Amino acid sequence: MKQERGLKTALFFVVASALFIAGANMAYAFGGPDGERNMDRRAERMAEKLNLSDTQRDQFKQIHEQGRGEGQAIHEAMQKNRDALHKLDPSAKDYAKQVARLANEKAELVKQMVVHRSEVRAEVHAMLTPEQREKATQMRMERKGKGMRSGDGPRGNGECRYR
């Protein structure tokens, strides 16, 4: 019984930590003092590279402004959730239950953010010509290749020299 409770508590810590890290990464992607300005610059570069018409630029801007408002609301809810998690008292009798509740809430917020970003991406995709869609896909693949992901060592492709 005690061992089972200990395992559940450990599981809650692992889930809470994973969700905290995911939230911190999303906060970093959105925030910082230059977060909004950097998003505007990226959007402008994308518009230039895709050679968007004036009408498409207006649509693009409208989609991102609307999306930014909705995304910001989710982001703020994530911050409140993170703050609540930090304020929990580990010695409280119902600590594991509180962590589980906040972890579930965080999972729902992450889900909302993923869905929201996908909806914005689909709206942008719908306004592009087939050639622009192809170019956007190519740009996204190139961008993915530039960053180092977890597990990417000097040889790339997830190879690790310590295996």
PDB file of C-alpha atoms in Angstrom:
ATOM      1  CA  MET A   1       0.000   0.000   0.000  1.00  0.00           C
ATOM      2  CA  LYS A   2       2.752   2.465   1.009  1.00  0.00           C
ATOM      3  CA  GLN A   3       4.893   1.381  -1.916  1.00  0.00           C
ATOM      4  CA  GLU A   4       1.967   1.944  -4.307  1.00  0.00           C
ATOM      5  CA  ARG A   5       1.378   5.425  -2.879  1.00  0.00           C
ATOM      6  CA  GLY A   6       5.088   6.193  -3.278  1.00  0.00           C
ATOM      7  CA  LEU A   7       4.975   5.071  -6.904  1.00  0.00           C
ATOM      8  CA  LYS A   8       1.925   7.229  -7.558  1.00  0.00           C
ATOM      9  CA  THR A   9       3.618  10.228  -5.962  1.00  0.00           C
ATOM     10  CA  ALA A  10       6.744   9.639  -8.031  1.00  0.00           C
ATOM     11  CA  LEU A  11       4.615   9.330 -11.164  1.00  0.00           C
ATOM     12  CA  PHE A  12       2.878  12.613 -10.375  1.00  0.00           C
ATOM     13  CA  PHE A  13       6.263  14.305  -9.946  1.00  0.00           C
ATOM     14  CA  VAL A  14       7.450  12.944 -13.285  1.00  0.00           C
ATOM     15  CA  VAL A  15       4.264  14.019 -15.086  1.00  0.00           C
ATOM     16  CA  ALA A  16       4.280  17.430 -13.421  1.00  0.00           C
ATOM     17  CA  SER A  17       7.942  17.941 -14.297  1.00  0.00           C
ATOM     18  CA  ALA A  18       7.385  16.945 -17.915  1.00  0.00           C
ATOM     19  CA  LEU A  19       4.423  19.276 -18.207  1.00  0.00           C
ATOM     20  CA  PHE A  20       6.365  22.064 -16.541  1.00  0.00           C
ATOM     21  CA  ILE A  21       9.197  21.669 -19.034  1.00  0.00           C
ATOM     22  CA  ALA A  22       6.759  21.588 -21.959  1.00  0.00           C
ATOM     23  CA  GLY A  23       5.102  24.730 -20.632  1.00  0.00           C
ATOM     24  CA  ALA A  24       8.431  26.466 -20.152  1.00  0.00           C
ATOM     25  CA  ASN A  25       9.377  25.659 -23.731  1.00  0.00           C
ATOM     26  CA  MET A  26       6.089  27.042 -25.004  1.00  0.00           C
ATOM     27  CA  ALA A  27       6.496  30.134 -22.855  1.00  0.00           C
ATOM     28  CA  TYR A  28       9.952  30.644 -24.315  1.00  0.00           C
ATOM     29  CA  ALA A  29       8.560  30.298 -27.838  1.00  0.00           C
ATOM     30  CA  PHE A  30       5.929  32.938 -27.128  1.00  0.00           C
ATOM     31  CA  GLY A  31       7.574  35.221 -24.696  1.00  0.00           C
ATOM     32  CA  GLY A  32      10.548  37.167 -23.715  1.00  0.00           C
ATOM     33  CA  PRO A  33      10.876  40.897 -24.115  1.00  0.00           C
ATOM     34  CA  ASP A  34      11.316  40.542 -27.885  1.00  0.00           C
ATOM     35  CA  GLY A  35       8.927  37.626 -28.405  1.00  0.00           C
ATOM     36  CA  GLU A  36       6.219  39.509 -30.263  1.00  0.00           C
ATOM     37  CA  ARG A  37       8.683  41.544 -32.296  1.00  0.00           C
ATOM     38  CA  ASN A  38      10.571  38.377 -33.293  1.00  0.00           C
ATOM     39  CA  MET A  39       7.312  36.724 -34.369  1.00  0.00           C
ATOM     40  CA  ASP A  40       6.541  39.781 -36.510  1.00  0.00           C
ATOM     41  CA  ARG A  41       9.995  39.607 -38.111  1.00  0.00           C
ATOM     42  CA  ARG A  42       9.622  35.897 -38.833  1.00  0.00           C
ATOM     43  CA  ALA A  43       6.198  36.496 -40.354  1.00  0.00           C
ATOM     44  CA  GLU A  44       7.563  39.304 -42.534  1.00  0.00           C
ATOM     45  CA  ARG A  45      10.483  37.143 -43.708  1.00  0.00           C
ATOM     46  CA  MET A  46       8.091  34.332 -44.520  1.00  0.00           C
ATOM     47  CA  ALA A  47       5.831  36.709 -46.466  1.00  0.00           C
ATOM     48  CA  GLU A  48       8.828  37.922 -48.473  1.00  0.00           C
ATOM     49  CA  LYS A  49      10.209  34.450 -49.182  1.00  0.00           C
ATOM     50  CA  LEU A  50       6.796  33.194 -50.284  1.00  0.00           C
ATOM     51  CA  ASN A  51       6.269  36.312 -52.399  1.00  0.00           C
ATOM     52  CA  LEU A  52       2.810  36.974 -50.945  1.00  0.00           C
ATOM     53  CA  SER A  53       0.535  39.418 -52.730  1.00  0.00           C
ATOM     54  CA  ASP A  54      -0.733  42.482 -50.859  1.00  0.00           C
ATOM     55  CA  THR A  55      -4.079  40.734 -50.318  1.00  0.00           C
ATOM     56  CA  GLN A  56      -2.343  37.633 -48.987  1.00  0.00           C
ATOM     57  CA  ARG A  57      -0.167  39.764 -46.693  1.00  0.00           C
ATOM     58  CA  ASP A  58      -3.304  41.368 -45.260  1.00  0.00           C
ATOM     59  CA  GLN A  59      -4.918  37.946 -44.750  1.00  0.00           C
ATOM     60  CA  PHE A  60      -1.709  36.596 -43.234  1.00  0.00           C
ATOM     61  CA  LYS A  61      -1.485  39.519 -40.828  1.00  0.00           C
ATOM     62  CA  GLN A  62      -5.155  39.181 -39.842  1.00  0.00           C
ATOM     63  CA  ILE A  63      -4.813  35.427 -39.231  1.00  0.00           C
ATOM     64  CA  HIS A  64      -1.745  35.933 -37.041  1.00  0.00           C
ATOM     65  CA  GLU A  65      -3.197  38.859 -35.092  1.00  0.00           C
ATOM     66  CA  GLN A  66      -6.335  36.878 -34.320  1.00  0.00           C
ATOM     67  CA  GLY A  67      -4.278  33.782 -33.515  1.00  0.00           C
ATOM     68  CA  ARG A  68      -1.938  35.760 -31.279  1.00  0.00           C
ATOM     69  CA  GLY A  69      -4.846  36.888 -29.087  1.00  0.00           C
ATOM     70  CA  GLU A  70      -6.190  33.375 -28.677  1.00  0.00           C
ATOM     71  CA  GLY A  71      -2.717  31.929 -28.147  1.00  0.00           C
ATOM     72  CA  GLN A  72      -1.914  34.576 -25.553  1.00  0.00           C
ATOM     73  CA  ALA A  73      -4.994  33.604 -23.528  1.00  0.00           C
ATOM     74  CA  ILE A  74      -3.850  29.969 -23.475  1.00  0.00           C
ATOM     75  CA  HIS A  75      -0.309  31.067 -22.636  1.00  0.00           C
ATOM     76  CA  GLU A  76      -1.550  33.129 -19.673  1.00  0.00           C
ATOM     77  CA  ALA A  77      -3.572  30.158 -18.410  1.00  0.00           C
ATOM     78  CA  MET A  78      -0.392  28.061 -18.613  1.00  0.00           C
ATOM     79  CA  GLN A  79       1.474  30.644 -16.551  1.00  0.00           C
ATOM     80  CA  LYS A  80      -1.252  30.584 -13.887  1.00  0.00           C
ATOM     81  CA  ASN A  81      -1.104  26.795 -13.848  1.00  0.00           C
ATOM     82  CA  ARG A  82       2.693  26.850 -13.475  1.00  0.00           C
ATOM     83  CA  ASP A  83       2.445  29.398 -10.650  1.00  0.00           C
ATOM     84  CA  ALA A  84      -0.159  27.264  -8.878  1.00  0.00           C
ATOM     85  CA  LEU A  85       2.096  24.216  -9.179  1.00  0.00           C
ATOM     86  CA  HIS A  86       5.022  26.119  -7.673  1.00  0.00           C
ATOM     87  CA  LYS A  87       2.889  27.330  -4.759  1.00  0.00           C
ATOM     88  CA  LEU A  88       1.780  23.847  -3.720  1.00  0.00           C
ATOM     89  CA  ASP A  89       2.932  22.627  -0.329  1.00  0.00           C
ATOM     90  CA  PRO A  90       4.649  19.232  -0.740  1.00  0.00           C
ATOM     91  CA  SER A  91       3.840  18.381   2.872  1.00  0.00           C
ATOM     92  CA  ALA A  92       0.084  18.852   2.320  1.00  0.00           C
ATOM     93  CA  LYS A  93      -1.980  15.708   2.786  1.00  0.00           C
ATOM     94  CA  ASP A  94      -3.603  16.035  -0.638  1.00  0.00           C
ATOM     95  CA  TYR A  95      -0.436  17.198  -2.422  1.00  0.00           C
ATOM     96  CA  ALA A  96      -0.442  14.324  -4.944  1.00  0.00           C
ATOM     97  CA  LYS A  97      -4.101  14.974  -5.710  1.00  0.00           C
ATOM     98  CA  GLN A  98      -3.417  18.692  -6.265  1.00  0.00           C
ATOM     99  CA  VAL A  99      -0.455  17.904  -8.522  1.00  0.00           C
ATOM    100  CA  ALA A 100      -2.594  15.453 -10.500  1.00  0.00           C
ATOM    101  CA  ARG A 101      -5.330  18.055 -10.939  1.00  0.00           C
ATOM    102  CA  LEU A 102      -2.858  20.687 -12.124  1.00  0.00           C
ATOM    103  CA  ALA A 103      -1.117  18.153 -14.382  1.00  0.00           C
ATOM    104  CA  ASN A 104      -4.444  17.301 -16.016  1.00  0.00           C
ATOM    105  CA  GLU A 105      -5.199  20.999 -16.400  1.00  0.00           C
ATOM    106  CA  LYS A 106      -1.766  21.552 -17.949  1.00  0.00           C
ATOM    107  CA  ALA A 107      -2.264  18.643 -20.335  1.00  0.00           C
ATOM    108  CA  GLU A 108      -5.539  20.182 -21.495  1.00  0.00           C
ATOM    109  CA  LEU A 109      -3.855  23.562 -22.006  1.00  0.00           C
ATOM    110  CA  VAL A 110      -1.036  21.984 -24.025  1.00  0.00           C
ATOM    111  CA  LYS A 111      -3.663  20.205 -26.113  1.00  0.00           C
ATOM    112  CA  GLN A 112      -5.486  23.503 -26.683  1.00  0.00           C
ATOM    113  CA  MET A 113      -2.236  25.182 -27.738  1.00  0.00           C
ATOM    114  CA  VAL A 114      -1.363  22.404 -30.190  1.00  0.00           C
ATOM    115  CA  VAL A 115      -4.856  22.535 -31.700  1.00  0.00           C
ATOM    116  CA  HIS A 116      -4.763  26.331 -31.833  1.00  0.00           C
ATOM    117  CA  ARG A 117      -1.406  26.412 -33.629  1.00  0.00           C
ATOM    118  CA  SER A 118      -2.626  23.761 -36.061  1.00  0.00           C
ATOM    119  CA  GLU A 119      -5.736  25.804 -36.831  1.00  0.00           C
ATOM    120  CA  VAL A 120      -3.645  28.925 -37.529  1.00  0.00           C
ATOM    121  CA  ARG A 121      -1.318  26.902 -39.720  1.00  0.00           C
ATOM    122  CA  ALA A 122      -4.283  25.455 -41.653  1.00  0.00           C
ATOM    123  CA  GLU A 123      -5.734  28.946 -42.199  1.00  0.00           C
ATOM    124  CA  VAL A 124      -2.423  30.216 -43.550  1.00  0.00           C
ATOM    125  CA  HIS A 125      -2.046  27.104 -45.700  1.00  0.00           C
ATOM    126  CA  ALA A 126      -5.533  27.632 -47.176  1.00  0.00           C
ATOM    127  CA  MET A 127      -4.690  31.162 -48.389  1.00  0.00           C
ATOM    128  CA  LEU A 128      -1.511  30.101 -50.198  1.00  0.00           C
ATOM    129  CA  THR A 129      -1.208  29.075 -53.828  1.00  0.00           C
ATOM    130  CA  PRO A 130      -0.005  25.513 -54.504  1.00  0.00           C
ATOM    131  CA  GLU A 131       3.483  26.857 -55.332  1.00  0.00           C
ATOM    132  CA  GLN A 132       3.597  28.859 -52.101  1.00  0.00           C
ATOM    133  CA  ARG A 133       2.455  25.818 -50.113  1.00  0.00           C
ATOM    134  CA  GLU A 134       5.273  23.781 -51.596  1.00  0.00           C
ATOM    135  CA  LYS A 135       7.790  26.536 -50.805  1.00  0.00           C
ATOM    136  CA  ALA A 136       6.419  26.863 -47.228  1.00  0.00           C
ATOM    137  CA  THR A 137       6.783  23.105 -46.700  1.00  0.00           C
ATOM    138  CA  GLN A 138      10.343  23.251 -48.025  1.00  0.00           C
ATOM    139  CA  MET A 139      11.161  26.182 -45.712  1.00  0.00           C
ATOM    140  CA  ARG A 140       9.721  24.319 -42.710  1.00  0.00           C
ATOM    141  CA  MET A 141      11.814  21.231 -43.506  1.00  0.00           C
ATOM    142  CA  GLU A 142      14.961  23.350 -43.839  1.00  0.00           C
ATOM    143  CA  ARG A 143      14.225  25.069 -40.528  1.00  0.00           C
ATOM    144  CA  LYS A 144      13.746  21.718 -38.793  1.00  0.00           C
ATOM    145  CA  GLY A 145      17.118  20.567 -40.073  1.00  0.00           C
ATOM    146  CA  LYS A 146      18.974  23.553 -38.606  1.00  0.00           C
ATOM    147  CA  GLY A 147      18.148  23.071 -34.938  1.00  0.00           C
ATOM    148  CA  MET A 148      19.760  20.584 -32.618  1.00  0.00           C
ATOM    149  CA  ARG A 149      17.168  18.369 -31.030  1.00  0.00           C
ATOM    150  CA  SER A 150      17.572  16.224 -27.979  1.00  0.00           C
ATOM    151  CA  GLY A 151      19.647  13.215 -28.962  1.00  0.00           C
ATOM    152  CA  ASP A 152      21.265  14.923 -31.944  1.00  0.00           C
ATOM    153  CA  GLY A 153      24.947  14.544 -31.443  1.00  0.00           C
ATOM    154  CA  PRO A 154      27.893  15.477 -33.620  1.00  0.00           C
ATOM    155  CA  ARG A 155      26.852  12.850 -36.170  1.00  0.00           C
ATOM    156  CA  GLY A 156      23.232  14.017 -36.274  1.00  0.00           C
ATOM    157  CA  ASN A 157      20.160  11.842 -36.776  1.00  0.00           C
ATOM    158  CA  GLY A 158      19.960  11.029 -33.094  1.00  0.00           C
ATOM    159  CA  GLU A 159      23.283   9.229 -33.011  1.00  0.00           C
ATOM    160  CA  CYS A 160      25.126   9.453 -29.739  1.00  0.00           C
ATOM    161  CA  ARG A 161      28.843   8.784 -29.413  1.00  0.00           C
ATOM    162  CA  TYR A 162      28.340   7.366 -25.905  1.00  0.00           C
ATOM    163  CA  ARG A 163      26.247   4.389 -26.974  1.00  0.00           C
TER     164      ARG A 163
END
